[in-house]
Coordinates of C-alpha atoms in Angstrom, one line a residue:
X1 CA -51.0 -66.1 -45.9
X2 CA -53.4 -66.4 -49.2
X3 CA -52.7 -69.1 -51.5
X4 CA -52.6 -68.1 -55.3
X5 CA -55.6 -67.4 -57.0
X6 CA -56.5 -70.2 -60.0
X7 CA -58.6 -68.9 -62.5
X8 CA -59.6 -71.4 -65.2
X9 CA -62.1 -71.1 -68.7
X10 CA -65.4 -73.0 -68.6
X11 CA -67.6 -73.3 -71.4
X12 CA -71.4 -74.2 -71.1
X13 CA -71.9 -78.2 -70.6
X14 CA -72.7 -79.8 -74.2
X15 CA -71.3 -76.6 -76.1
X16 CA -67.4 -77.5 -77.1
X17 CA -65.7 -76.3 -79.8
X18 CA -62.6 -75.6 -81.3
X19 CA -61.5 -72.1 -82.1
X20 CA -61.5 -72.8 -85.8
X21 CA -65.0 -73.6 -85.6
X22 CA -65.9 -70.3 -83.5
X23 CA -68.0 -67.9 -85.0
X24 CA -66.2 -65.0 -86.3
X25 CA -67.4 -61.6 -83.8
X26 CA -67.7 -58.4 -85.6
X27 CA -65.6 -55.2 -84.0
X28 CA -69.2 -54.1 -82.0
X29 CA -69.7 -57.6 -80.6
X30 CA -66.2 -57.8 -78.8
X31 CA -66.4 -53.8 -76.8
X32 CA -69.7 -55.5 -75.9
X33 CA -68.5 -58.2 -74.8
X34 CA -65.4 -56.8 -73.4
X35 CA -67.8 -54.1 -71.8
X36 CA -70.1 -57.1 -69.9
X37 CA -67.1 -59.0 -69.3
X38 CA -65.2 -55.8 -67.0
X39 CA -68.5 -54.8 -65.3
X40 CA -68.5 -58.7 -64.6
X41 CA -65.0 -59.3 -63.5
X42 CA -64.8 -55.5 -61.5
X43 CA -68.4 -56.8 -59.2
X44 CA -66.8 -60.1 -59.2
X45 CA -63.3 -59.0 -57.6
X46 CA -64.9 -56.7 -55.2
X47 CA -67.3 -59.7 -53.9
X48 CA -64.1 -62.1 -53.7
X49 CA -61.9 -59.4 -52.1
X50 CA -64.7 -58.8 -49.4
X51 CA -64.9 -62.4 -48.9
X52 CA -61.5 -63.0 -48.3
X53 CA -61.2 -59.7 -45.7
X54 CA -64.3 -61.5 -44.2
X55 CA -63.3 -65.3 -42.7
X56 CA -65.5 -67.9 -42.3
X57 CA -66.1 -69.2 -38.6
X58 CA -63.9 -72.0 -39.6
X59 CA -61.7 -70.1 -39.9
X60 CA -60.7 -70.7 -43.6
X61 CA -61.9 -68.1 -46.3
X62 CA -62.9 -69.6 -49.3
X63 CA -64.1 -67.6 -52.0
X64 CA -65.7 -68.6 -55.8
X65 CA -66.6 -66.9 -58.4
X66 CA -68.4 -68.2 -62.1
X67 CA -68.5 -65.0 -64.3
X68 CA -70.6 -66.0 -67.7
X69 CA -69.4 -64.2 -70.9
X70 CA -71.8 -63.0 -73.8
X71 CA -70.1 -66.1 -76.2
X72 CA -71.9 -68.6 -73.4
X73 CA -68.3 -69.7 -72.0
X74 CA -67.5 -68.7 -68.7
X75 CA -64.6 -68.1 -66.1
X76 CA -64.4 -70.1 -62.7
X77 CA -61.9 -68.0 -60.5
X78 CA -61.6 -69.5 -57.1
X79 CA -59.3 -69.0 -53.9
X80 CA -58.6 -70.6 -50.6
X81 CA -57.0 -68.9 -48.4
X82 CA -55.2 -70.6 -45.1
X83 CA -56.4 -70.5 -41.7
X84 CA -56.5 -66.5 -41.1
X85 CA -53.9 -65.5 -38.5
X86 CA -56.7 -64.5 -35.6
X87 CA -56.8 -61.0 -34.9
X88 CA -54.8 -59.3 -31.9
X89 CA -57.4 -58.3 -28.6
X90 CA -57.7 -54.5 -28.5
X91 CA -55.5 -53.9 -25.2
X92 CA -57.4 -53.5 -22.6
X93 CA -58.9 -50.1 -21.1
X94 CA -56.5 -48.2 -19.2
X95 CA -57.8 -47.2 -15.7
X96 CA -58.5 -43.2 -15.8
X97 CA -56.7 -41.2 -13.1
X98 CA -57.1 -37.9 -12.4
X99 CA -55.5 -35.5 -10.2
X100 CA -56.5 -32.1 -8.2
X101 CA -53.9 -29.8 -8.2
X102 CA -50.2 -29.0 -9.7
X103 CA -48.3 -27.5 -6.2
X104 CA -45.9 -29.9 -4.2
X105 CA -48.1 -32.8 -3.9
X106 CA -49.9 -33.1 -7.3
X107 CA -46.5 -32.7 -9.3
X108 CA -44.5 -35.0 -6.9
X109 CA -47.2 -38.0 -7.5
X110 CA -47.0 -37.2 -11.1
X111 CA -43.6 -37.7 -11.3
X112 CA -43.8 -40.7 -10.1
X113 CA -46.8 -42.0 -11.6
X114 CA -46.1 -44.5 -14.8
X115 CA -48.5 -42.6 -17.2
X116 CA -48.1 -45.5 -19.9
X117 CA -50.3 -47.9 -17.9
X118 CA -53.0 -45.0 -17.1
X119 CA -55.0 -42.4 -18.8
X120 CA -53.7 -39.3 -16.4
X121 CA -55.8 -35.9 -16.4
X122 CA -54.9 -33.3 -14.0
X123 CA -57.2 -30.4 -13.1
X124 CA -55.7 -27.3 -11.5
X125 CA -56.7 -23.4 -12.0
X126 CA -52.7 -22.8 -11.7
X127 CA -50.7 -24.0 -15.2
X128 CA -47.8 -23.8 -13.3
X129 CA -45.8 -25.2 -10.5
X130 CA -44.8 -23.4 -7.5
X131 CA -41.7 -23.7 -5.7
X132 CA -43.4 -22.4 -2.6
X133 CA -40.4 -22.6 -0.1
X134 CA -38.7 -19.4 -2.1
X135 CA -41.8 -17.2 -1.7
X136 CA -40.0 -15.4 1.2
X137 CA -37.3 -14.9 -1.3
X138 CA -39.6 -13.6 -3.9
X139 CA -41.0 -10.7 -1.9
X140 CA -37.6 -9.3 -1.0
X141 CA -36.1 -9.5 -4.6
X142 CA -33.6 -11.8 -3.6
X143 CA -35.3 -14.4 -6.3
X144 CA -37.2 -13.5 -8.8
X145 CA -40.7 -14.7 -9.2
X146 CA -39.9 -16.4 -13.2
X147 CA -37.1 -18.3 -11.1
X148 CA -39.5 -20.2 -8.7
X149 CA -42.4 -21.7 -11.2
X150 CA -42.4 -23.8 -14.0
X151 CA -45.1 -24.6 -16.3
X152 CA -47.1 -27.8 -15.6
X153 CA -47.0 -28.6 -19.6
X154 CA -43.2 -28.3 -19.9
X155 CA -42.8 -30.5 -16.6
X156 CA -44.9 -33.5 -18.2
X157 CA -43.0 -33.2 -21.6
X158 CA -39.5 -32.9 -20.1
X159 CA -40.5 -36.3 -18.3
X160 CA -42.2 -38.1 -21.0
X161 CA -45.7 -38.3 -19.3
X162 CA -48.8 -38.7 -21.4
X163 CA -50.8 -36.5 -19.6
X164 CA -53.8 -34.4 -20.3
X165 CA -54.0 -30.9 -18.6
X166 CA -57.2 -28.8 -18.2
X167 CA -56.7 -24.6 -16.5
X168 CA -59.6 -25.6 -14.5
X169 CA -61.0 -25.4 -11.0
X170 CA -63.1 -29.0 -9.5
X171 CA -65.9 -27.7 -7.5
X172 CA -67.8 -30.7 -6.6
X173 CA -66.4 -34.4 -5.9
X174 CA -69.1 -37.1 -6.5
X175 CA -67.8 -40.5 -4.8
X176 CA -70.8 -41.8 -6.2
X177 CA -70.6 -41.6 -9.3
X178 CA -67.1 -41.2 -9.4
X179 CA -67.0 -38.1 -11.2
X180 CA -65.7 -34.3 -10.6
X181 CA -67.3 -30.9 -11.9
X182 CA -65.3 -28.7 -13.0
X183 CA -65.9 -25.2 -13.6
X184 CA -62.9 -23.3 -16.7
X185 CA -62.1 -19.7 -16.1
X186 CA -60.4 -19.4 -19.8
X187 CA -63.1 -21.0 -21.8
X188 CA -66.7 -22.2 -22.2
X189 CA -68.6 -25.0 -23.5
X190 CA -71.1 -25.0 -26.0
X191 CA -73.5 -23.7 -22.7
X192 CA -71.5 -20.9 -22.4
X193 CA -70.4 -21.6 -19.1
X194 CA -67.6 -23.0 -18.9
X195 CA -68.5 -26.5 -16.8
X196 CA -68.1 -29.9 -17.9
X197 CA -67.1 -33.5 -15.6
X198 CA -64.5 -35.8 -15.7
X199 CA -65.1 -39.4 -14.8
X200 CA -62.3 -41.2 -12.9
X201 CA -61.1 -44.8 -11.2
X202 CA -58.8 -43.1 -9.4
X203 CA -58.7 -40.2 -7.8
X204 CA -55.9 -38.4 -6.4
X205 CA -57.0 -35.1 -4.4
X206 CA -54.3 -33.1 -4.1
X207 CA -55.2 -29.4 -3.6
X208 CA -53.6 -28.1 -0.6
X209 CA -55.4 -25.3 1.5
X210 CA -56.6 -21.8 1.8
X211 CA -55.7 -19.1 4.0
X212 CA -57.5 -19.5 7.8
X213 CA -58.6 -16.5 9.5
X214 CA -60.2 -18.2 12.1
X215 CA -63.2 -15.4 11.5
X216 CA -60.9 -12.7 12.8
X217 CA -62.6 -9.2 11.7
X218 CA -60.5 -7.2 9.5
X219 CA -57.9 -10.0 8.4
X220 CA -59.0 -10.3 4.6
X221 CA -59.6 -6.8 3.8
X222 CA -55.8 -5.6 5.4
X223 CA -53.6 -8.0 5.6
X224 CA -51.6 -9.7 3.1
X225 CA -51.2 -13.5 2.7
X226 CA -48.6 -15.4 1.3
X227 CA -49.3 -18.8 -0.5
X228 CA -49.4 -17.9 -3.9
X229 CA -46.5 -16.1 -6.3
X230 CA -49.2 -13.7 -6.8
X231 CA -49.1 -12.8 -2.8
X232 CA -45.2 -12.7 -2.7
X233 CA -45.1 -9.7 -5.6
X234 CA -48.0 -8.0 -4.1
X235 CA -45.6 -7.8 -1.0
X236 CA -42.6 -6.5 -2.4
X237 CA -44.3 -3.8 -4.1
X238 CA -46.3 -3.0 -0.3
X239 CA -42.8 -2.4 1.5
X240 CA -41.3 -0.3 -0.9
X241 CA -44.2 1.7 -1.1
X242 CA -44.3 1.8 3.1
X243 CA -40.3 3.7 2.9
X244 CA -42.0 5.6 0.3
X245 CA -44.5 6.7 2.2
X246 CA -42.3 7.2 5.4
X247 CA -40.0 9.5 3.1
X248 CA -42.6 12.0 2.0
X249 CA -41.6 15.8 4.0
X250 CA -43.7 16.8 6.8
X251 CA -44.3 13.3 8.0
X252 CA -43.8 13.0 12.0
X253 CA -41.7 10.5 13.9
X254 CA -44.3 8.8 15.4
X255 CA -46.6 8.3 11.4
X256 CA -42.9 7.3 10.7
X257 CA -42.5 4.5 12.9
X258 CA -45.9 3.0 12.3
X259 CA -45.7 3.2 8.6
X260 CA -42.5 1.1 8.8
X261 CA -43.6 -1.1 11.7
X262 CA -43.8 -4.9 9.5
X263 CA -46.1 -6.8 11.7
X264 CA -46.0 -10.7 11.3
X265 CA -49.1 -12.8 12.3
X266 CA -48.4 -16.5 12.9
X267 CA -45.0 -17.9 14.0
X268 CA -45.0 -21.0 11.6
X269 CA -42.8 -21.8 9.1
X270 CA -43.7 -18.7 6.6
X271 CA -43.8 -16.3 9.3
X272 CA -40.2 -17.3 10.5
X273 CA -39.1 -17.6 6.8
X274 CA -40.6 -13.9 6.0
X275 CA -39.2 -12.5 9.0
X276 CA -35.4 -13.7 8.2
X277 CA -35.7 -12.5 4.3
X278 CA -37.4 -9.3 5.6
X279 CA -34.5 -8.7 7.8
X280 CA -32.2 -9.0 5.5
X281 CA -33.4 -7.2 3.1
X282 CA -34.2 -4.0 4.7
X283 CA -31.0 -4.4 6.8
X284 CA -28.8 -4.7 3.4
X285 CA -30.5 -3.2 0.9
X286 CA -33.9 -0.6 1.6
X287 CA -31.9 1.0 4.9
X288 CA -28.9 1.6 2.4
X289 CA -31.6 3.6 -0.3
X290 CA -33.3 5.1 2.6
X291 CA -30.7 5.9 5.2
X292 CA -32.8 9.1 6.8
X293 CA -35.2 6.6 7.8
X294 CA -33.1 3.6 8.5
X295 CA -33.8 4.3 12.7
X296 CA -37.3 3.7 12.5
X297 CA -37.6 0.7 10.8
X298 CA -39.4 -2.3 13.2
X299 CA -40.4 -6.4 12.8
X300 CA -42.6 -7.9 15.2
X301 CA -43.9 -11.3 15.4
X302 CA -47.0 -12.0 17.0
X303 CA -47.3 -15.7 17.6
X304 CA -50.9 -17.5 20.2
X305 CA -48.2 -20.0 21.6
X306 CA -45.3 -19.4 23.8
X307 CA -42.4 -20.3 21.3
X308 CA -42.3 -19.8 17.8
X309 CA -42.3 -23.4 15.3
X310 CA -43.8 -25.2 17.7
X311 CA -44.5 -28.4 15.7
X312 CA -40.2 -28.7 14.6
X313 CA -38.2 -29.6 17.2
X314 CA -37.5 -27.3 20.5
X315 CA -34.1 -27.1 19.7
X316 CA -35.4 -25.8 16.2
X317 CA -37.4 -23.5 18.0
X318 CA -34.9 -21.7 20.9
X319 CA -32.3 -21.3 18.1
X320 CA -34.3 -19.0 16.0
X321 CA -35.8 -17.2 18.7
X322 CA -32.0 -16.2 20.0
X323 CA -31.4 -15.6 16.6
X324 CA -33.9 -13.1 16.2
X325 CA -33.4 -11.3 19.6
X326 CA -29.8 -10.8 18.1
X327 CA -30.7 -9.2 14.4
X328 CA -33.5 -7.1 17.0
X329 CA -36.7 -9.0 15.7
X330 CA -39.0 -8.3 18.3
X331 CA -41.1 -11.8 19.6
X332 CA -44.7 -11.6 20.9
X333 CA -45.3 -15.0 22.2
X334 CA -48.9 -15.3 24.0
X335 CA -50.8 -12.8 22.3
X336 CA -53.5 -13.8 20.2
X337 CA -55.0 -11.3 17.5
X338 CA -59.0 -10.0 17.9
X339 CA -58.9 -7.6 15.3
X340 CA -57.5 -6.0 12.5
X341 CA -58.1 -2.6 11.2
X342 CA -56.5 -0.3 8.5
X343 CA -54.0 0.9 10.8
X344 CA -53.7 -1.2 13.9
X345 CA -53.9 -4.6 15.2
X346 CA -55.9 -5.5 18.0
X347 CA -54.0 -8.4 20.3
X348 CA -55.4 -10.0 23.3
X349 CA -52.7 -11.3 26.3
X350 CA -53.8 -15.3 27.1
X351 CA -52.7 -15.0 30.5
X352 CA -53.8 -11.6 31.7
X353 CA -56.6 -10.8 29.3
X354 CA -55.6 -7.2 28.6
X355 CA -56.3 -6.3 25.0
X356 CA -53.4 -3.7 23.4
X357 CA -53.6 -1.8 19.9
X358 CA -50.3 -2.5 17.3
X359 CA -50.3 0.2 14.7
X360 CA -48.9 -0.9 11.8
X361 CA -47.4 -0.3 8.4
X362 CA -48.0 -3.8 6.5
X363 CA -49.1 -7.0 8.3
X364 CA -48.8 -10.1 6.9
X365 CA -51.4 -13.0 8.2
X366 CA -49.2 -16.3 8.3
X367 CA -51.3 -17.8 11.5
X368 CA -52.2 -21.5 9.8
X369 CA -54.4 -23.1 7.2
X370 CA -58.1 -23.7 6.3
X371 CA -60.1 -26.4 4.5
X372 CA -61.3 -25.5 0.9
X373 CA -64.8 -25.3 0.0
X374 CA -64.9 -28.6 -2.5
X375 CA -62.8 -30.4 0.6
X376 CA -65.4 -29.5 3.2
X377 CA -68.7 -30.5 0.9
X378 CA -66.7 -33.7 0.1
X379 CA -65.8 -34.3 3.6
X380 CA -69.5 -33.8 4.4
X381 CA -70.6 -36.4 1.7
X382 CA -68.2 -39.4 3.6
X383 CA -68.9 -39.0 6.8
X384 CA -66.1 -36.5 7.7
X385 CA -67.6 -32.9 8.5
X386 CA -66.8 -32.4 11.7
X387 CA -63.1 -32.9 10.9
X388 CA -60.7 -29.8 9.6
X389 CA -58.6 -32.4 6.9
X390 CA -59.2 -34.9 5.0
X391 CA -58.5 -37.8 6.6
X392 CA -56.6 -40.9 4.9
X393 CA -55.2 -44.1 6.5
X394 CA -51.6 -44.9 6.5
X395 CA -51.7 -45.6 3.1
X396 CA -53.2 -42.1 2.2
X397 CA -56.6 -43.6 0.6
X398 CA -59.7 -42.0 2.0
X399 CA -61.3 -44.9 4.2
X400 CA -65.1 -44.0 2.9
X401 CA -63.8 -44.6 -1.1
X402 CA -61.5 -47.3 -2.2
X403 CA -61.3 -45.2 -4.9
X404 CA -60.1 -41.8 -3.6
X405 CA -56.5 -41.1 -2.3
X406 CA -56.2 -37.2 -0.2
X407 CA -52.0 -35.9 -0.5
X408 CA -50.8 -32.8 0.7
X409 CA -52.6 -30.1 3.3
X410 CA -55.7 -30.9 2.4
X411 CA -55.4 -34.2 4.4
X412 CA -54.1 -35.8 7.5
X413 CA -53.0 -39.2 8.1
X414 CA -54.7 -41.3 10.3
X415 CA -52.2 -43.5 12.0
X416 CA -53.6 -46.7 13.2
X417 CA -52.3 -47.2 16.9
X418 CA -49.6 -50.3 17.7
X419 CA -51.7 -51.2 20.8
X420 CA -54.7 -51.7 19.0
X421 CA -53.1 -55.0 16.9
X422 CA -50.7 -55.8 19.3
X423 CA -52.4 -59.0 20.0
X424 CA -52.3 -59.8 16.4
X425 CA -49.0 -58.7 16.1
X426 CA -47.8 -61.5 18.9
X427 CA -49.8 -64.2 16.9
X428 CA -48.6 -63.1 13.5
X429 CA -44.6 -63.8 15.5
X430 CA -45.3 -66.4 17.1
X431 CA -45.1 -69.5 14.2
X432 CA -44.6 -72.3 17.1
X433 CA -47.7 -71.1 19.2
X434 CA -45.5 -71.4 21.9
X435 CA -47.4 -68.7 23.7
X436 CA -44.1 -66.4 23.6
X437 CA -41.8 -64.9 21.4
X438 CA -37.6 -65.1 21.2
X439 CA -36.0 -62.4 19.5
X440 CA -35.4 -64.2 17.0
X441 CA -39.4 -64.4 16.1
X442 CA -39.7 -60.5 16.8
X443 CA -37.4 -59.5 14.3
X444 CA -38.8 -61.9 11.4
X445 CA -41.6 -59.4 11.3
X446 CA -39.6 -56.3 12.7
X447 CA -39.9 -54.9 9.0
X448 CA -43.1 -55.6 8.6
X449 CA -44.0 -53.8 12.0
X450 CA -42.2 -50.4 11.0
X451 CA -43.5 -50.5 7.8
X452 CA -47.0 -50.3 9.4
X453 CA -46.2 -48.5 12.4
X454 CA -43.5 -46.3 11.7
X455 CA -43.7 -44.5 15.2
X456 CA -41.8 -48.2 16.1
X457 CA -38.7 -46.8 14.8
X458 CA -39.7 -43.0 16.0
X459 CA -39.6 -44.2 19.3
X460 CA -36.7 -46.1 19.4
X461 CA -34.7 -43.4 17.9
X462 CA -36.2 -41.0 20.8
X463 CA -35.0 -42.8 23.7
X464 CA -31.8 -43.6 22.0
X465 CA -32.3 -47.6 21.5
X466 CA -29.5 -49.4 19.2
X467 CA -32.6 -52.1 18.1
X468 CA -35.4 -54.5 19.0
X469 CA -33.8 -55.7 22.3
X470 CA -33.4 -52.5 24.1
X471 CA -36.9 -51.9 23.4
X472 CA -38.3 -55.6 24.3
X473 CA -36.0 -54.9 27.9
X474 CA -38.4 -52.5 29.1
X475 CA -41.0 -54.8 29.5
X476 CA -38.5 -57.9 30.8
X477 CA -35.9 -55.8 32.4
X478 CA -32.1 -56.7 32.0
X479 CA -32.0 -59.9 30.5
X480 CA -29.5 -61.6 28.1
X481 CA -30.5 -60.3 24.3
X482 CA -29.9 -63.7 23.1
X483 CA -32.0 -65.6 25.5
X484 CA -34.6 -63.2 25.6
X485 CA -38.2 -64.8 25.7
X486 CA -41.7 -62.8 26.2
X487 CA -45.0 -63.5 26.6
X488 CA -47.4 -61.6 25.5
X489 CA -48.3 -59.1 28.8
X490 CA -44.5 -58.9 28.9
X491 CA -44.6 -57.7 24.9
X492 CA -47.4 -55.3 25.3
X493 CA -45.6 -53.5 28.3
X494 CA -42.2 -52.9 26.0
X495 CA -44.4 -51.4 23.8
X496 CA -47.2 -49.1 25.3
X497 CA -45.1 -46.4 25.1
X498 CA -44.6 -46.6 21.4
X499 CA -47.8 -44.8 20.4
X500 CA -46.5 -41.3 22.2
X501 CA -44.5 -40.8 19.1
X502 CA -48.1 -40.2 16.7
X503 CA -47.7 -37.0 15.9
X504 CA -49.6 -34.7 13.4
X505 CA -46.6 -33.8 11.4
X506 CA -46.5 -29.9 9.8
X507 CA -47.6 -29.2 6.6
X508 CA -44.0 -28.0 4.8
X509 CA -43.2 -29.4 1.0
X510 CA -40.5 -32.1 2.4
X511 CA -43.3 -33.8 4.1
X512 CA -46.2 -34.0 1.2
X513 CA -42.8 -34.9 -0.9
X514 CA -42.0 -38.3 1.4
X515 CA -45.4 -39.1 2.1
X516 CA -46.3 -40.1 -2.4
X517 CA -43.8 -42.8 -1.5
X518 CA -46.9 -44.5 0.3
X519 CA -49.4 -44.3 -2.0
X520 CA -50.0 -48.1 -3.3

């Protein structure tokens, strides 16, 4: 806080006098001298105010000023100020984070991502988010397509996130120079074509997969796909237009039953999930609209392995295959698609090699994923091309950049085995360096053993163990829990059998949902 400014009147040394013996000033000699005096005093308070703004490297801000009138007196106007108050440090630079991608696992990092301590910029061609489990829905009518997407921008502001959006698409990833090129399809730069880059210390790659064909002729041109809401509506409109078709006079029986013959490539998840709401949906609404036709109607899945949902459970798996013999769904397991043409599908039996032609209405190509162009150049550029994903560690960071976290199906998780450390595991437990472990020592660092290797608790939960000591059994047999003491060849046999449980888990939303929990 400024103290108050003193201003006092000094005349020149040797020059004092009274003001009766001043010498009367005519009306022109005081605007004169009130003119100098203002120019004066206006320079003079625009020096001291500058000086006071500006403080010394004493800290103190002291600031004088001698302003000599025309009548040879003058005015001394002086201030000190205190010690300035220092000024606050600009906070610092918020780390930049950017993300690839707005479907399940872009939006669910973001949600969880405090944007106040980062500067947050997602890139994604799609402005919206997806609710990608409801597509089935969407090509039946049961849900409309408005019902399963929300718009990225409403998302962040319903949450509060200070985050920058850009309707792009990333086309390169530089780990280098930890940038990404991005290419706009709604707007161009001052080159006219659209480009720019975006610098990052984090990056979160999040942009799931594109259809896999696995090079089969005839797959893009005639089949339809569904990953996007685009696909689903595309869809709906194709079977109406099949019982269209199929109602048109003069059409045989046979052109009748192809036309409404649905074929379904790929028992996965979205090839069982399509196959249910297809049912449904001709058996409840389109065979009620189109009863002269209702007979000829036909589903087929063609699935490579021998069940259906082969990566969920078996019981999963034999529940909806009796479920579609019931509702008539017709299952072919074994057969592995060559070939697809405008009318018919070309299938080849694995275990007798005989090749048979489907003819077809609509087929829908549901038989996996693939890895995007920008993935597989970046994969190239760390050391990862021969690989199909992405892979992370445990903690979803890309081992070849610090820098660089992979979510969703463009990744897989690279489990680190439980055998591999289990030597350093036993040390870590063992605090006395007794050379074995009591239970007691193993489940001080249980925790921090599931936490690392979750298959651990997989395992356990497999074979039906109630804790630690049913599992530390196997390698000492029965033995009292209480008094149970290993050593270490004892500790790695009750747990060689954990690492059975690594398993590539599918790529469905619930997954990519639980898996942001372990980025750290």
């Amino acid at each position: 806080m400024q103290r108050p400014v003193s201003i006092a009147i000094a005349q020149r040394p040797g020059k004092e006098q009274s003001s009766s013996e001043a010498e009367p000033r005519g009306p022109g000699q005081l605007r004169k001298s009130r003119m100098g005096f203002s120019f004066f005093a206006s320079r003079a308070a625009a020096r001291f105010l500058q000086d006071i703004r500006r403080p010394s490297s004493a800290g103190v801000s002291t600031a004088a000023l001698l302003l000599t009138a025309a009548s040879g007196g003058g005015i001394v106007a002086y201030a000190d100020s205190a010690r300035a108050e220092e000024a606050p440090e600009p906070p610092p630079r918020k780390k930049k984070v950017v993300v690839l991608g707005t479907g399940w696992a872009g939006t669910s990092f973001l949600k969880n991502l405090d944007s106040s301590r980062y500067e947050v910029k997602v890139i994604s061609p799609r402005n919206y988010f997806a609710f990608t489990p409801l597509l089935p829905s969407v090509t039946c009518g049961t849900v409309e397509a408005r019902s399963v997407v929300e718009p990225i921008r409403r998302m962040f502001e319903k949450k509060g996130k200070d985050v920058a959006y850009y309707e792009a698409e990333c086309f390169k990833i530089d780990p280098t120079k930890k940038a990404v090129h991005c290419r706009s399809a709604v707007g161009t730069n001052l080159d006219g074509n659209g480009d720019f880059m975006l610098d990052y210390d984090y990056l979160v790659v999040a942009l799931g997969a594109t259809v896999n064909t696995f090079n089969t002729p005839g797959v893009m041109e005639h089949c339809h796909f569904l990953k996007e809401v685009e696909d689903a509506q595309k869809i709906r409109k194709s079977v109406i237009d099949c019982f269209e078709r199929a109602s048109i006079p003069n059409i045989s029986e046979e052109e009748k039953r192809k036309i409404l013959h649905f074929v379904i490539i790929g028992g996965g998840p979205t090839g069982v999930e399509f196959a249910a709401e297809l049912h449904d949906f001709l058996v409840e609404d389109l065979v009620k609209l189109y009863p002269a036709i209702a007979q000829f109607v036909k589903i087929t899945i063609i699935q490579s392995g021998e069940h259906i949902l082969n990566t969920f459970d078996q019981r999963i798996a034999v529940f909806a295959e009796s479920k579609f013999q019931r509702d008539g769904i017709e299952l072919s397991t074994g057969f592995r698609v060559i070939k697809v043409s405008d009318d018919s599908i070309t299938v080849k039996c694995k275990s007798s090699g005989v090749e048979t032609l489907v003819p077809y209405g609509m087929a829908i190509w549901s038989a996996g994923i693939g890895t995007r162009p920008v993935i597989t150049d970046f994969m190239n550029q760390v050391g990862q091309g021969k690989r199909r994903a992405l892979a992370t560690n445990e903690w979803l960071r890309v081992p070849e950049c610090d820098s660089v976290y992979a979510i969703g199906d463009c990744s897989s998780i690279s489990q680190r085995k439980i055998m591999e450390d289990i030597s350093t595991i036993f040390k870590v437990a063992d605090k006395d360096n007794s050379g074995t472990l009591t239970l007691k020592e193993i489940n001080d660092v249980l925790e921090d053993i599931c936490i690392r290797y979750p298959q651990v608790e997989l395992y356990m939960k497999s074979m039906h163990m109630v804790d630690i000591a049913d599992l530390i059994k196997g390698g000492v047999g029965d033995s009292n829990k209480e008094s149970m003491v290993v050593n270490i060849e004892e500790f790695k046999k009750a747990l060689c059998h954990v690492d059975s449980q690594v398993k590539t888990v599918p790529a469905t939303a619930q997954v990519v949902s639980i898996s942001i929990e372990y980025i750290g």
